[in-house]
GROMACS .gro file of C-alpha atoms in nm:
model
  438
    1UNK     CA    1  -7.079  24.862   7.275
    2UNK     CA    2  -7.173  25.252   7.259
    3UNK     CA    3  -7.529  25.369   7.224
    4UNK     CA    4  -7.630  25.705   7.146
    5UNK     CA    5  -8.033  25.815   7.194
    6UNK     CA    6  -8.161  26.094   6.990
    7UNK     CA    7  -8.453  26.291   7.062
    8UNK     CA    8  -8.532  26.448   6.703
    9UNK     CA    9  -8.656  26.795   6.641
   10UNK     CA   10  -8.980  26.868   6.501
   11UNK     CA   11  -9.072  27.194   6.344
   12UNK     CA   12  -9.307  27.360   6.606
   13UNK     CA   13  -9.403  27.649   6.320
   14UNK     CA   14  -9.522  27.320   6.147
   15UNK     CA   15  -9.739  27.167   6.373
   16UNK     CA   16  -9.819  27.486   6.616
   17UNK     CA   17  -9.861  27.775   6.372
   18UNK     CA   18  -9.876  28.072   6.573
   19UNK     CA   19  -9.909  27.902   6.888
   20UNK     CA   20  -9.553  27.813   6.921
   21UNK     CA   21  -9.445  28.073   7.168
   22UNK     CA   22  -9.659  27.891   7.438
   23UNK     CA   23  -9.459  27.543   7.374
   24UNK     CA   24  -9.144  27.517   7.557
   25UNK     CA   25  -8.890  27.190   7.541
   26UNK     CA   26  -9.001  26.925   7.772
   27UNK     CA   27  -8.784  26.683   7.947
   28UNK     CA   28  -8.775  26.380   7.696
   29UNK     CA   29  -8.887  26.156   8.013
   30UNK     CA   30  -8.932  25.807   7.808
   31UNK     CA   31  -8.545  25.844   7.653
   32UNK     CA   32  -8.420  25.945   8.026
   33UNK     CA   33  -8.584  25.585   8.086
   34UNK     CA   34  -8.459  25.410   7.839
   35UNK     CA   35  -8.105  25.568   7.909
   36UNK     CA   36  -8.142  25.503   8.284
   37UNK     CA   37  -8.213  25.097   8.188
   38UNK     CA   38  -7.837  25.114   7.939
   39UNK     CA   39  -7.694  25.303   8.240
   40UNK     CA   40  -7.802  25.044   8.520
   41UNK     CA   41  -7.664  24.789   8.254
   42UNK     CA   42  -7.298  24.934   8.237
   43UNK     CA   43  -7.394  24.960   7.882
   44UNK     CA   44  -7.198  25.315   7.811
   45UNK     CA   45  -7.471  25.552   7.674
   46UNK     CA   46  -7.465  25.953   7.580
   47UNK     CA   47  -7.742  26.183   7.454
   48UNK     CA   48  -7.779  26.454   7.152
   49UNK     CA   49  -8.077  26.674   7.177
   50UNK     CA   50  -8.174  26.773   6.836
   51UNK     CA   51  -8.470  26.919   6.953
   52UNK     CA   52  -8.329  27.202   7.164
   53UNK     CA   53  -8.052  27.267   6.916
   54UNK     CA   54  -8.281  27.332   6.625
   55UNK     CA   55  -8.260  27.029   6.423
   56UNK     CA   56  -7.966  27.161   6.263
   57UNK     CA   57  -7.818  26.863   6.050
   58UNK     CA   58  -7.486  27.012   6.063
   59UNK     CA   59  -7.458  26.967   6.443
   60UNK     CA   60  -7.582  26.606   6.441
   61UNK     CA   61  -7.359  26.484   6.159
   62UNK     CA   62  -7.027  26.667   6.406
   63UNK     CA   63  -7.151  26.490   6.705
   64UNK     CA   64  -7.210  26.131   6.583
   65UNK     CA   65  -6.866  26.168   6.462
   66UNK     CA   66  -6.717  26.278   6.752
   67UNK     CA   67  -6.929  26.029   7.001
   68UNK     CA   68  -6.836  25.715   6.766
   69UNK     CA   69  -7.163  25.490   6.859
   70UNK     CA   70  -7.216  25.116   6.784
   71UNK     CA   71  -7.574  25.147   6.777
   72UNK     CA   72  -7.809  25.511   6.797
   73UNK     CA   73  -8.167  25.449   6.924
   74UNK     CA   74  -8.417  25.727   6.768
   75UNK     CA   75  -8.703  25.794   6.972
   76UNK     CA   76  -9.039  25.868   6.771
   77UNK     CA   77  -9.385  25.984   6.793
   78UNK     CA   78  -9.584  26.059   6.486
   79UNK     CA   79  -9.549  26.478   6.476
   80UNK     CA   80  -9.140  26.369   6.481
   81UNK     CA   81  -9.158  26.096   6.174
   82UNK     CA   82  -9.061  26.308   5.950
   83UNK     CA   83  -8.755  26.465   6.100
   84UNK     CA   84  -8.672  26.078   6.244
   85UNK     CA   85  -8.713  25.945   5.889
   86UNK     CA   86  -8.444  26.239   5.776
   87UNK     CA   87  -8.229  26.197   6.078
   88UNK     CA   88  -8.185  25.811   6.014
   89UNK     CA   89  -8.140  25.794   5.642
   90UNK     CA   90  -7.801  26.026   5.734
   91UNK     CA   91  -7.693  25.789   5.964
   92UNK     CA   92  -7.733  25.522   5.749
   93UNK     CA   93  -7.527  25.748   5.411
   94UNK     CA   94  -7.250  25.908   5.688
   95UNK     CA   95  -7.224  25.639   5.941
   96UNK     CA   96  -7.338  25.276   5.742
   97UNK     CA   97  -7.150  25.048   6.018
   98UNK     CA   98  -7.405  25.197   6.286
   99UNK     CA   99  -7.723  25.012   6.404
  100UNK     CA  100  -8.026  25.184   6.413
  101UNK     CA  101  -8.294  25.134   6.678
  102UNK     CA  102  -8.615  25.338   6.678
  103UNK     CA  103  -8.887  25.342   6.987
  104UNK     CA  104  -9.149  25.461   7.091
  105UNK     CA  105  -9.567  25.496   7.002
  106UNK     CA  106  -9.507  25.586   6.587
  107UNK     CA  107  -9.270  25.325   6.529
  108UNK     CA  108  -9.443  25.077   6.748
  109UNK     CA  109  -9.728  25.123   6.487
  110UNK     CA  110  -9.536  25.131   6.179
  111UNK     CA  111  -9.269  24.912   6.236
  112UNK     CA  112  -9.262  24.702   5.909
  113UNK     CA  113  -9.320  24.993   5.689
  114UNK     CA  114  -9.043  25.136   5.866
  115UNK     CA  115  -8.803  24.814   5.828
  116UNK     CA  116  -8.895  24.773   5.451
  117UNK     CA  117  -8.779  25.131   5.385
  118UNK     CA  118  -8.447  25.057   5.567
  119UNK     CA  119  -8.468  25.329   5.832
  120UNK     CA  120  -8.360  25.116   6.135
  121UNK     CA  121  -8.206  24.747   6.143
  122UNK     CA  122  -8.472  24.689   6.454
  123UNK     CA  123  -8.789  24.824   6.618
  124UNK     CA  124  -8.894  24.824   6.952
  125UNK     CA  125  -9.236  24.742   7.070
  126UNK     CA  126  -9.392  24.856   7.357
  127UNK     CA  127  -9.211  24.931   7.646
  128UNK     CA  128  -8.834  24.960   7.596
  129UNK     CA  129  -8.630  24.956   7.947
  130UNK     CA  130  -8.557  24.584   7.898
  131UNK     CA  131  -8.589  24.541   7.515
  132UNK     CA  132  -8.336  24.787   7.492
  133UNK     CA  133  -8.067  24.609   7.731
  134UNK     CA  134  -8.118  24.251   7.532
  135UNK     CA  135  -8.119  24.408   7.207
  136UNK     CA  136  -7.782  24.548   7.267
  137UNK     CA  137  -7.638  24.255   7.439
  138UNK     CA  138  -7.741  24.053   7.147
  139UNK     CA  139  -7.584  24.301   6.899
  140UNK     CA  140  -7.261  24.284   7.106
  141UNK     CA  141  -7.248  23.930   7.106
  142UNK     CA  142  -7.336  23.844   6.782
  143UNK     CA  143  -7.609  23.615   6.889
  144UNK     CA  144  -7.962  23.587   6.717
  145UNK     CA  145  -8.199  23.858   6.771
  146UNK     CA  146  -8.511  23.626   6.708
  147UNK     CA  147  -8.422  23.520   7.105
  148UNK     CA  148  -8.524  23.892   7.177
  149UNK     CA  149  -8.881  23.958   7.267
  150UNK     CA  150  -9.086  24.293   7.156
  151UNK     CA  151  -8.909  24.376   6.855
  152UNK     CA  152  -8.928  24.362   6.500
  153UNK     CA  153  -8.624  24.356   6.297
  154UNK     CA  154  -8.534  24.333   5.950
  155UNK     CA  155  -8.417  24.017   5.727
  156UNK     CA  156  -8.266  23.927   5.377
  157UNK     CA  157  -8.634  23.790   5.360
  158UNK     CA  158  -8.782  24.118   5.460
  159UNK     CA  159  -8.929  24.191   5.845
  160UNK     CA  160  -8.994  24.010   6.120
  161UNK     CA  161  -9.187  24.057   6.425
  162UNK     CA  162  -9.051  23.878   6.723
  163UNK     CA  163  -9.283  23.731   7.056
  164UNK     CA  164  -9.437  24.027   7.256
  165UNK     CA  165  -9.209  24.108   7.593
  166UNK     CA  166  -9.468  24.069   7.879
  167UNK     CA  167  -9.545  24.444   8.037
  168UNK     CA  168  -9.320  24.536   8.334
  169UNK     CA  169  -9.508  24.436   8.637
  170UNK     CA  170  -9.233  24.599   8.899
  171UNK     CA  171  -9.236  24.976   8.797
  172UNK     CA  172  -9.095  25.034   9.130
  173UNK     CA  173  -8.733  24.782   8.964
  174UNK     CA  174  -8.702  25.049   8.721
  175UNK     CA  175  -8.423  25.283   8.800
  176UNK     CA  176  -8.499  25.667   8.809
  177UNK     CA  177  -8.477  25.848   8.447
  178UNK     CA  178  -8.146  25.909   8.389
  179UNK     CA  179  -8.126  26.296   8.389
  180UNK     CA  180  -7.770  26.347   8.481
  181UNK     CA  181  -7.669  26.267   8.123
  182UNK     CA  182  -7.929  26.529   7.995
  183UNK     CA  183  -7.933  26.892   7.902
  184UNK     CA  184  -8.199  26.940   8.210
  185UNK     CA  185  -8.160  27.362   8.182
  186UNK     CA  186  -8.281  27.367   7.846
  187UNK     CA  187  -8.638  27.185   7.941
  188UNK     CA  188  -8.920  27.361   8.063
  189UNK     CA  189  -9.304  27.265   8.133
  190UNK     CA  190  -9.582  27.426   7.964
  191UNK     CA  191  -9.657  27.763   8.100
  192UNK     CA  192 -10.061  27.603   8.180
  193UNK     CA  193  -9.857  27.329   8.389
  194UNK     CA  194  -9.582  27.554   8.559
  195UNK     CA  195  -9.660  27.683   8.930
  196UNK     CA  196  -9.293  27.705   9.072
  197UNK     CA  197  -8.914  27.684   8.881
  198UNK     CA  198  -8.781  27.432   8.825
  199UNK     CA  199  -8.973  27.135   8.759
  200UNK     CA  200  -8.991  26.820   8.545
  201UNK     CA  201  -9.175  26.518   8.452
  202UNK     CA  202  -9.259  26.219   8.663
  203UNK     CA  203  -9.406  25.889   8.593
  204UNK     CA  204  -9.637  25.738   8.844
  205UNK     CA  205  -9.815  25.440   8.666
  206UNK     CA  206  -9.846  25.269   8.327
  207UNK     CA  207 -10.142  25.123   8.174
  208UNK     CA  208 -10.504  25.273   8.155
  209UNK     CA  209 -10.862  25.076   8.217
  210UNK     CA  210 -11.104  25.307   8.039
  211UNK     CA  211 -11.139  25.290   7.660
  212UNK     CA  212 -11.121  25.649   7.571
  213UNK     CA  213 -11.102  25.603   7.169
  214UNK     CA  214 -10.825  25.896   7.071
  215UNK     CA  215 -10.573  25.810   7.311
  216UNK     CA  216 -10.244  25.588   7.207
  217UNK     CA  217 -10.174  25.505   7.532
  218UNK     CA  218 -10.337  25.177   7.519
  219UNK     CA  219  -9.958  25.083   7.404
  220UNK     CA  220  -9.949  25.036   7.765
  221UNK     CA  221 -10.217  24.823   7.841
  222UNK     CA  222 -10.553  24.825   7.989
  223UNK     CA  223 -10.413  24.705   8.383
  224UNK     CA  224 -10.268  25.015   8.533
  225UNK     CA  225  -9.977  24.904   8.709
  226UNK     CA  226  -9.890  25.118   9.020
  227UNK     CA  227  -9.538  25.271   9.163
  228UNK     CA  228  -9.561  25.230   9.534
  229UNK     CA  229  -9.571  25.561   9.735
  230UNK     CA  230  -9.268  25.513   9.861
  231UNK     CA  231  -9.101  25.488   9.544
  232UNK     CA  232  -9.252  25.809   9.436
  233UNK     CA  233  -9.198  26.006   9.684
  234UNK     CA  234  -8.806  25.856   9.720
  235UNK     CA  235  -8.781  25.988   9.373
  236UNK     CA  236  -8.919  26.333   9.494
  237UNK     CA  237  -8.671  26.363   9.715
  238UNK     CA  238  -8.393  26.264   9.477
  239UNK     CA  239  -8.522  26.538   9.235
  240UNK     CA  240  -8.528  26.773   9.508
  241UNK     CA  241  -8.179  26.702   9.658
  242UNK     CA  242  -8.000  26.597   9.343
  243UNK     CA  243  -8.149  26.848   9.074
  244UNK     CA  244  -8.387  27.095   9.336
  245UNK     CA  245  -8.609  27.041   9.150
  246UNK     CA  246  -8.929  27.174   9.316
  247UNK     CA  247  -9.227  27.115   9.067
  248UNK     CA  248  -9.281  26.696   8.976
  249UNK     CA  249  -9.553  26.715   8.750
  250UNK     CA  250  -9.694  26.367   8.686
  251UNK     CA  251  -9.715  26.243   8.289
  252UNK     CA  252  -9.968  25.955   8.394
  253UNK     CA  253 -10.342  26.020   8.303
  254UNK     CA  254 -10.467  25.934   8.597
  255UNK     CA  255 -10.282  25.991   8.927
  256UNK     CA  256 -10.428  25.860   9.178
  257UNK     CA  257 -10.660  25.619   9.033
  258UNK     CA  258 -10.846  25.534   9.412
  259UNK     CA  259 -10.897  25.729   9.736
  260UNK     CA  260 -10.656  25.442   9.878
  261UNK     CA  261 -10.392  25.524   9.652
  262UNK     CA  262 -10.442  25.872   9.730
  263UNK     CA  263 -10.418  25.818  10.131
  264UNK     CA  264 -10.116  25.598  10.078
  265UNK     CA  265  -9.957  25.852   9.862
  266UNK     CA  266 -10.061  26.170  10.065
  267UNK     CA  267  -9.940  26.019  10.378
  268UNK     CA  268  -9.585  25.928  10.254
  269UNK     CA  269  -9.516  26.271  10.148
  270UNK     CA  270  -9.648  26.453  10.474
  271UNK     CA  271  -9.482  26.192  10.678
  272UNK     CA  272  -9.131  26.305  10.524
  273UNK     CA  273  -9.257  26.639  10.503
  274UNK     CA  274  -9.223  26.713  10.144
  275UNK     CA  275  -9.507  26.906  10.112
  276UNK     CA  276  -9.313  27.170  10.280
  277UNK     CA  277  -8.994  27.178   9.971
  278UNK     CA  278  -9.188  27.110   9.685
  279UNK     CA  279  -9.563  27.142   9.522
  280UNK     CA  280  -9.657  26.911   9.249
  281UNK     CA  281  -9.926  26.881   9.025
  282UNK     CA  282 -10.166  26.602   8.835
  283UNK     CA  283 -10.394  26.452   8.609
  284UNK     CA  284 -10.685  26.236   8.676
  285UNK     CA  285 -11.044  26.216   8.570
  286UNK     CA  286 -11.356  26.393   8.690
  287UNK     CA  287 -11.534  26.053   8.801
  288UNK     CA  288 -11.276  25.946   9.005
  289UNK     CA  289 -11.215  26.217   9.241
  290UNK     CA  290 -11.439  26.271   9.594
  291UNK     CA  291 -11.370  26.566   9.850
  292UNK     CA  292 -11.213  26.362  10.070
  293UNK     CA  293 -10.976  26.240   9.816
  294UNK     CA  294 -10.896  26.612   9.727
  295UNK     CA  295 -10.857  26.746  10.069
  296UNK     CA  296 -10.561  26.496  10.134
  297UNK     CA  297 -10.395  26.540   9.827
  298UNK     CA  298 -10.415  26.913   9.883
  299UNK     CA  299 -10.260  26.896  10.231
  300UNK     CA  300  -9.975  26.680  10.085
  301UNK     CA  301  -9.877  26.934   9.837
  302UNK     CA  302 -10.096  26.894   9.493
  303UNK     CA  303 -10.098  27.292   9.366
  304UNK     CA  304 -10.256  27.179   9.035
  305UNK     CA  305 -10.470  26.932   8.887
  306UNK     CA  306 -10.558  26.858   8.498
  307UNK     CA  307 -10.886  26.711   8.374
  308UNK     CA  308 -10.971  26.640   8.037
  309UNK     CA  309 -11.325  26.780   7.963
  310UNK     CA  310 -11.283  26.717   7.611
  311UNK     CA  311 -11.603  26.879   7.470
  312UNK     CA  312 -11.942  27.037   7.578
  313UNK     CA  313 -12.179  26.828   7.463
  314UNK     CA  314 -12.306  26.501   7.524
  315UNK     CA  315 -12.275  26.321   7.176
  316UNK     CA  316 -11.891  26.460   7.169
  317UNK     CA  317 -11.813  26.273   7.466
  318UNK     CA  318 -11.980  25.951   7.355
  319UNK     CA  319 -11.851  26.038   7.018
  320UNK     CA  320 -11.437  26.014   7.183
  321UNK     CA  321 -11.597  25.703   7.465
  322UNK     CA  322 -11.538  25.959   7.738
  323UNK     CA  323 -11.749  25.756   7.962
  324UNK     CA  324 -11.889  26.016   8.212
  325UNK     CA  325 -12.134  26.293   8.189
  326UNK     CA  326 -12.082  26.657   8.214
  327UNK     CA  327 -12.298  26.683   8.537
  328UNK     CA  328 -12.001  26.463   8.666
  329UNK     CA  329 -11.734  26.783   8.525
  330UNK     CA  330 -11.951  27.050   8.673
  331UNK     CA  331 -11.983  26.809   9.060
  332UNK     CA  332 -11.564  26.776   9.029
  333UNK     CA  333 -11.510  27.125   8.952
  334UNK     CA  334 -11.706  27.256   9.263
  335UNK     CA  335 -11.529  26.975   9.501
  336UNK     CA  336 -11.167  27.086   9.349
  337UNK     CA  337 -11.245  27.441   9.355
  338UNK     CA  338 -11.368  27.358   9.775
  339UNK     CA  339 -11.028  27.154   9.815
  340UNK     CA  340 -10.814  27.506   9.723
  341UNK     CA  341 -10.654  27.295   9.393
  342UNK     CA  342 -10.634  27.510   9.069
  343UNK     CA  343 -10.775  27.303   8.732
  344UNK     CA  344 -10.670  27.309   8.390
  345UNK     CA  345 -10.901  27.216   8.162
  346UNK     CA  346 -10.818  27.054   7.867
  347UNK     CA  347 -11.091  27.067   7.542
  348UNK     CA  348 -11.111  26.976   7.200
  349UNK     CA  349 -11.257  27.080   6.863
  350UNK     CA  350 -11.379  26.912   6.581
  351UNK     CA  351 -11.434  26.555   6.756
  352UNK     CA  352 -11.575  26.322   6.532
  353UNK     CA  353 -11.937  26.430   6.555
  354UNK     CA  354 -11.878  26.789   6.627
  355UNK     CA  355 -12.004  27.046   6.392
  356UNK     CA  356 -12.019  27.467   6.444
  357UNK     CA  357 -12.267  27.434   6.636
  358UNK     CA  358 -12.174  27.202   6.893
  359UNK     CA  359 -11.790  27.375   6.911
  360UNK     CA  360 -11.948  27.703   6.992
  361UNK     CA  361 -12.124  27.516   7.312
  362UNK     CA  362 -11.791  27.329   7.422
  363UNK     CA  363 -11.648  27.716   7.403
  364UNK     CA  364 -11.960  27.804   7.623
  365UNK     CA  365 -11.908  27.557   7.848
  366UNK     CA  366 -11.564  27.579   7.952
  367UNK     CA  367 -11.646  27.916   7.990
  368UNK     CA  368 -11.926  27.818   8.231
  369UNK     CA  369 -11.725  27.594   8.459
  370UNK     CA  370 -11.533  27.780   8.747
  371UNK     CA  371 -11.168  27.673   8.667
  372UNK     CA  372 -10.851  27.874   8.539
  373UNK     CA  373 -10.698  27.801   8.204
  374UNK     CA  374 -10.830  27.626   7.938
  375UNK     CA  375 -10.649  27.476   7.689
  376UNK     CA  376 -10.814  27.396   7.345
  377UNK     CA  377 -10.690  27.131   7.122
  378UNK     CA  378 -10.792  26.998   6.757
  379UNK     CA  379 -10.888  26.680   6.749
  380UNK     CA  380 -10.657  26.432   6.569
  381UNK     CA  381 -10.688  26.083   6.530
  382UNK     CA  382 -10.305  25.987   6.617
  383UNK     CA  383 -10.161  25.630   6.505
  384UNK     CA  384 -10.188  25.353   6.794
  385UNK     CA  385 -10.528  25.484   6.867
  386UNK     CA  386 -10.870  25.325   6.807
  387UNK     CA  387 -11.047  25.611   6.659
  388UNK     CA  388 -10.732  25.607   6.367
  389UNK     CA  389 -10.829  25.273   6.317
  390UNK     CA  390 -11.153  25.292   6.240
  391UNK     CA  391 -11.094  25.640   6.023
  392UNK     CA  392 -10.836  25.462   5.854
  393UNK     CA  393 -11.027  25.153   5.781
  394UNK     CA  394 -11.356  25.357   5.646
  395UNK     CA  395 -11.162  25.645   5.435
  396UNK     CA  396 -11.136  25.915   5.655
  397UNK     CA  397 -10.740  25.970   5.669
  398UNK     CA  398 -10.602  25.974   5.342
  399UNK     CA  399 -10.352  25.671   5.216
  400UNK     CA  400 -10.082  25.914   5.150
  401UNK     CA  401 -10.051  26.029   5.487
  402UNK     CA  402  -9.851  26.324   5.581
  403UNK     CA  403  -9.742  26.315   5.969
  404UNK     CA  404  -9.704  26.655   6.027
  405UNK     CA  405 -10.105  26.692   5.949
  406UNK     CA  406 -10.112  26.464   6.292
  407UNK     CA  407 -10.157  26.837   6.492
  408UNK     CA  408 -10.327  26.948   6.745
  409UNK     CA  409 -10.280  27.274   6.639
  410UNK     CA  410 -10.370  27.267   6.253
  411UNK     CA  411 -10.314  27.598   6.029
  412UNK     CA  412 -10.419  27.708   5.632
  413UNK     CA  413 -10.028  27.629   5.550
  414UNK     CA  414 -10.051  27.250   5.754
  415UNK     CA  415 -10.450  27.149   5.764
  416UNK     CA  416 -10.610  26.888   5.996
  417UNK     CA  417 -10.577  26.555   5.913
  418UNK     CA  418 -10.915  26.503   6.014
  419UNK     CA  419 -11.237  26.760   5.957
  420UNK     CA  420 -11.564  26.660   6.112
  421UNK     CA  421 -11.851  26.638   5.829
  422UNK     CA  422 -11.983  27.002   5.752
  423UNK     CA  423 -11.695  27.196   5.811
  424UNK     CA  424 -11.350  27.289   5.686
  425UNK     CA  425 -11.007  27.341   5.803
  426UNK     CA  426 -11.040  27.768   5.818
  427UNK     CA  427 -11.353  27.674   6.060
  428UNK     CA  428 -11.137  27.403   6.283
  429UNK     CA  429 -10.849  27.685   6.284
  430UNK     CA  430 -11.113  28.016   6.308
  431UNK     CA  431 -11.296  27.838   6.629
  432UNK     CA  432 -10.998  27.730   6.774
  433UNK     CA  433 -10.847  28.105   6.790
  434UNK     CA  434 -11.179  28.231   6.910
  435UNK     CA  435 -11.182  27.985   7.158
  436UNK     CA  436 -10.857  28.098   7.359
  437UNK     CA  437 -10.953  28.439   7.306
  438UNK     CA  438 -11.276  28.359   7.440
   0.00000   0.00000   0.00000
């Protein structure tokens, strides 16, 4: 049995307005997985980019012809639903033999509504490296699909939501993402997250323990579960001497959680001297790093390092459950800055409790703190996350929900899905310009 993944396009005019030319294709790291696990399996599996060809129907149609799958897995996050929903209802007219599979945080969410509108014969929840691998078997041999666990799939009797799969406690038993069968010179990083050519994505951990309330990721849990070093840095060194690639740029957000995991991690890659081939960069959070904690990572190669500031104020951060203070920001700039590791600082307008006001001080302060690109976000309150929950369930995201409104980057032509009391969409979009230009 042949499976096909597709990573659909999404119209970046649509959901990035005139900030498009700074978005470049990324390397679609959760499909390389999820290929990587069919791979491992002997399960034969090939991959159509309809991102980085345009999302030209024409194109898709010729190569699901040509490629003849069994079963095409559609990976989907909400700013893609629209072109998924598109892409899958054409498989279903041109190709009606084919099983659909979709993955991934939007689907995860809206699975049944999904199902009952025929757009995939099965769902997968959660994490897919091993849901993927049963689903298929069971597809191949006929057998029942209720025996597989974290999906939903549909019925004559309508959906049905199967027995969670546990999380995958190994990360280390997962094999590396399976580049080899992707277009890797189309991808690019973000200019903000780009220090040397050519690099791509890495993952370092899954899962999260803080309870920030506009990020999705809690799909993964609240127990962070940890790649050793050694597996890390083994992958380094297969990026390096199978790709050379000389940029990993971890995806996690938070890497390293501890100054242990930071020693452990540091010393691996000096001890094999990588530090000398490549230079990566990170994310964490500013009330987890100490000096001596940046000085290592420094020495073992770390070029760049992301923190997510969110807003200036106070109330914004308790507003989002950022749970430190911006003393904290201002005390882990000045210990980064000491360490010789560049920061990017992420923002955002129009949090929940923001107002004009309180956006002109978050502009103010990133201003005011010593680091070297900002990058400034609108707030949106994505599917899978707690603050869409809440909005949802007291009227503050409209019933008829369109997905591509689900921006970060709103504009008059596609407005916010979300504007804080007090304001309107022109003064989300107006402060958002003058806050780059700024």
């Amino acid at each position: 049995m042949k499976v096909l993944l597709i990573n659909p396009h999404t119209s970046s005019a649509a959901t990035a307005g005139k900030y498009k030319r700074f978005l470049s294709p990324m390397p679609p790291i959760s499909l390389a997985y999820i290929a990587a696990a069919l791979d491992k399996a002997e399960i034969p599996v090939t991959f159509f980019d309809d991102y980085t060809t345009g999302g030209d129907r024409s194109d898709l149609i010729d190569f699901i012809k040509r490629d003849a799958p069994d079963v095409v897995g559609l990976s989907c996050v909400t700013s893609t639903a629209p072109r998924t929903y598109d892409i899958a209802a054409e498989i279903r007219n041109n190709f009606p033999s084919v099983k659909i599979v979709m993955g991934n945080l939007h689907p995860s969410v809206f699975h049944k509504e999904i199902l009952n509108k025929g757009l995939a014969d099965a769902v997968v929840i959660g994490e897919g490296e091993e849901t993927i691998v049963d689903l298929v078997r069971a597809y191949e041999n006929g057998a029942e699909l209720s025996k597989v666990l974290g999906i939903a799939y549909n019925t004559d009797e309508g959906p049905v939501v199967n027995t969670p799969r546990p999380f995958i406690q190994d990360l280390d038993s997962l094999p590396y993402p399976a580049w080899k069968l992707f277009p890797t010179e189309r991808y690019k990083l973000f200019n903000f997250a780009r220090v040397k050519n050519p690099g791509t994505l890495v993952l370092g951990s899954r899962g999260c323990p803080f309870g920030c309330n506009f990020c999705s990721l809690k799909v993964m849990g609240r127990a962070r579960r940890m790649r050793s070093a050694a597996s890390i840095a083994d992958e380094f060194e297969h990026l390096f001497n199978e790709f050379g690639y000389v940029q990993p740029s971890f995806i996690d957000p938070i890497f390293p959680f501890s100054e242990k995991e930071a020693t452990e991690f540091s010393n691996e890659i000096m001890r094999r001297g990588l530090q000398k081939k490549l230079t990566w960069i990170t994310e964490t959070r500013v009330d987890l790093v100490n000096e001596n904690m940046l000085r290592l990572l420094k020495e073992a190669g770390l070029s760049r390092i992301m923190y997510g500031f969110e807003t200036g104020t106070e109330v914004g951060l308790h507003s989002i459950k950022k749970s430190f203070t911006m003393d904290k920001a201002r005390e882990a700039v000045e210990m980064t800055k000491k360490a010789g590791i560049e920061i990017i600082g992420f923002f955002m307008i129009g949090v929940p409790e923001d107002s004009k006001e309180s956006i002109e001080k978050t502009i103010r302060y990133a201003k005011s703190l010593d680091i070297d690109f900002a990058k400034f976000t609108v707030f949106s309150p994505f599917p899978g996350t707690q603050v869409y929950d809440d909005m949802k369930k007291n009227g503050r995201i409209p019933d008829n929900e369109e997905w591509e409104r689900f921006t970060s980057y709103p504009t008059k032509a596609n407005p916010a899905i979300f504007i804080p009391d007090g304001m309107t969409n022109d003064d989300v979009v107006r402060l958002q310009r003058k806050a780059f230009l700024s």
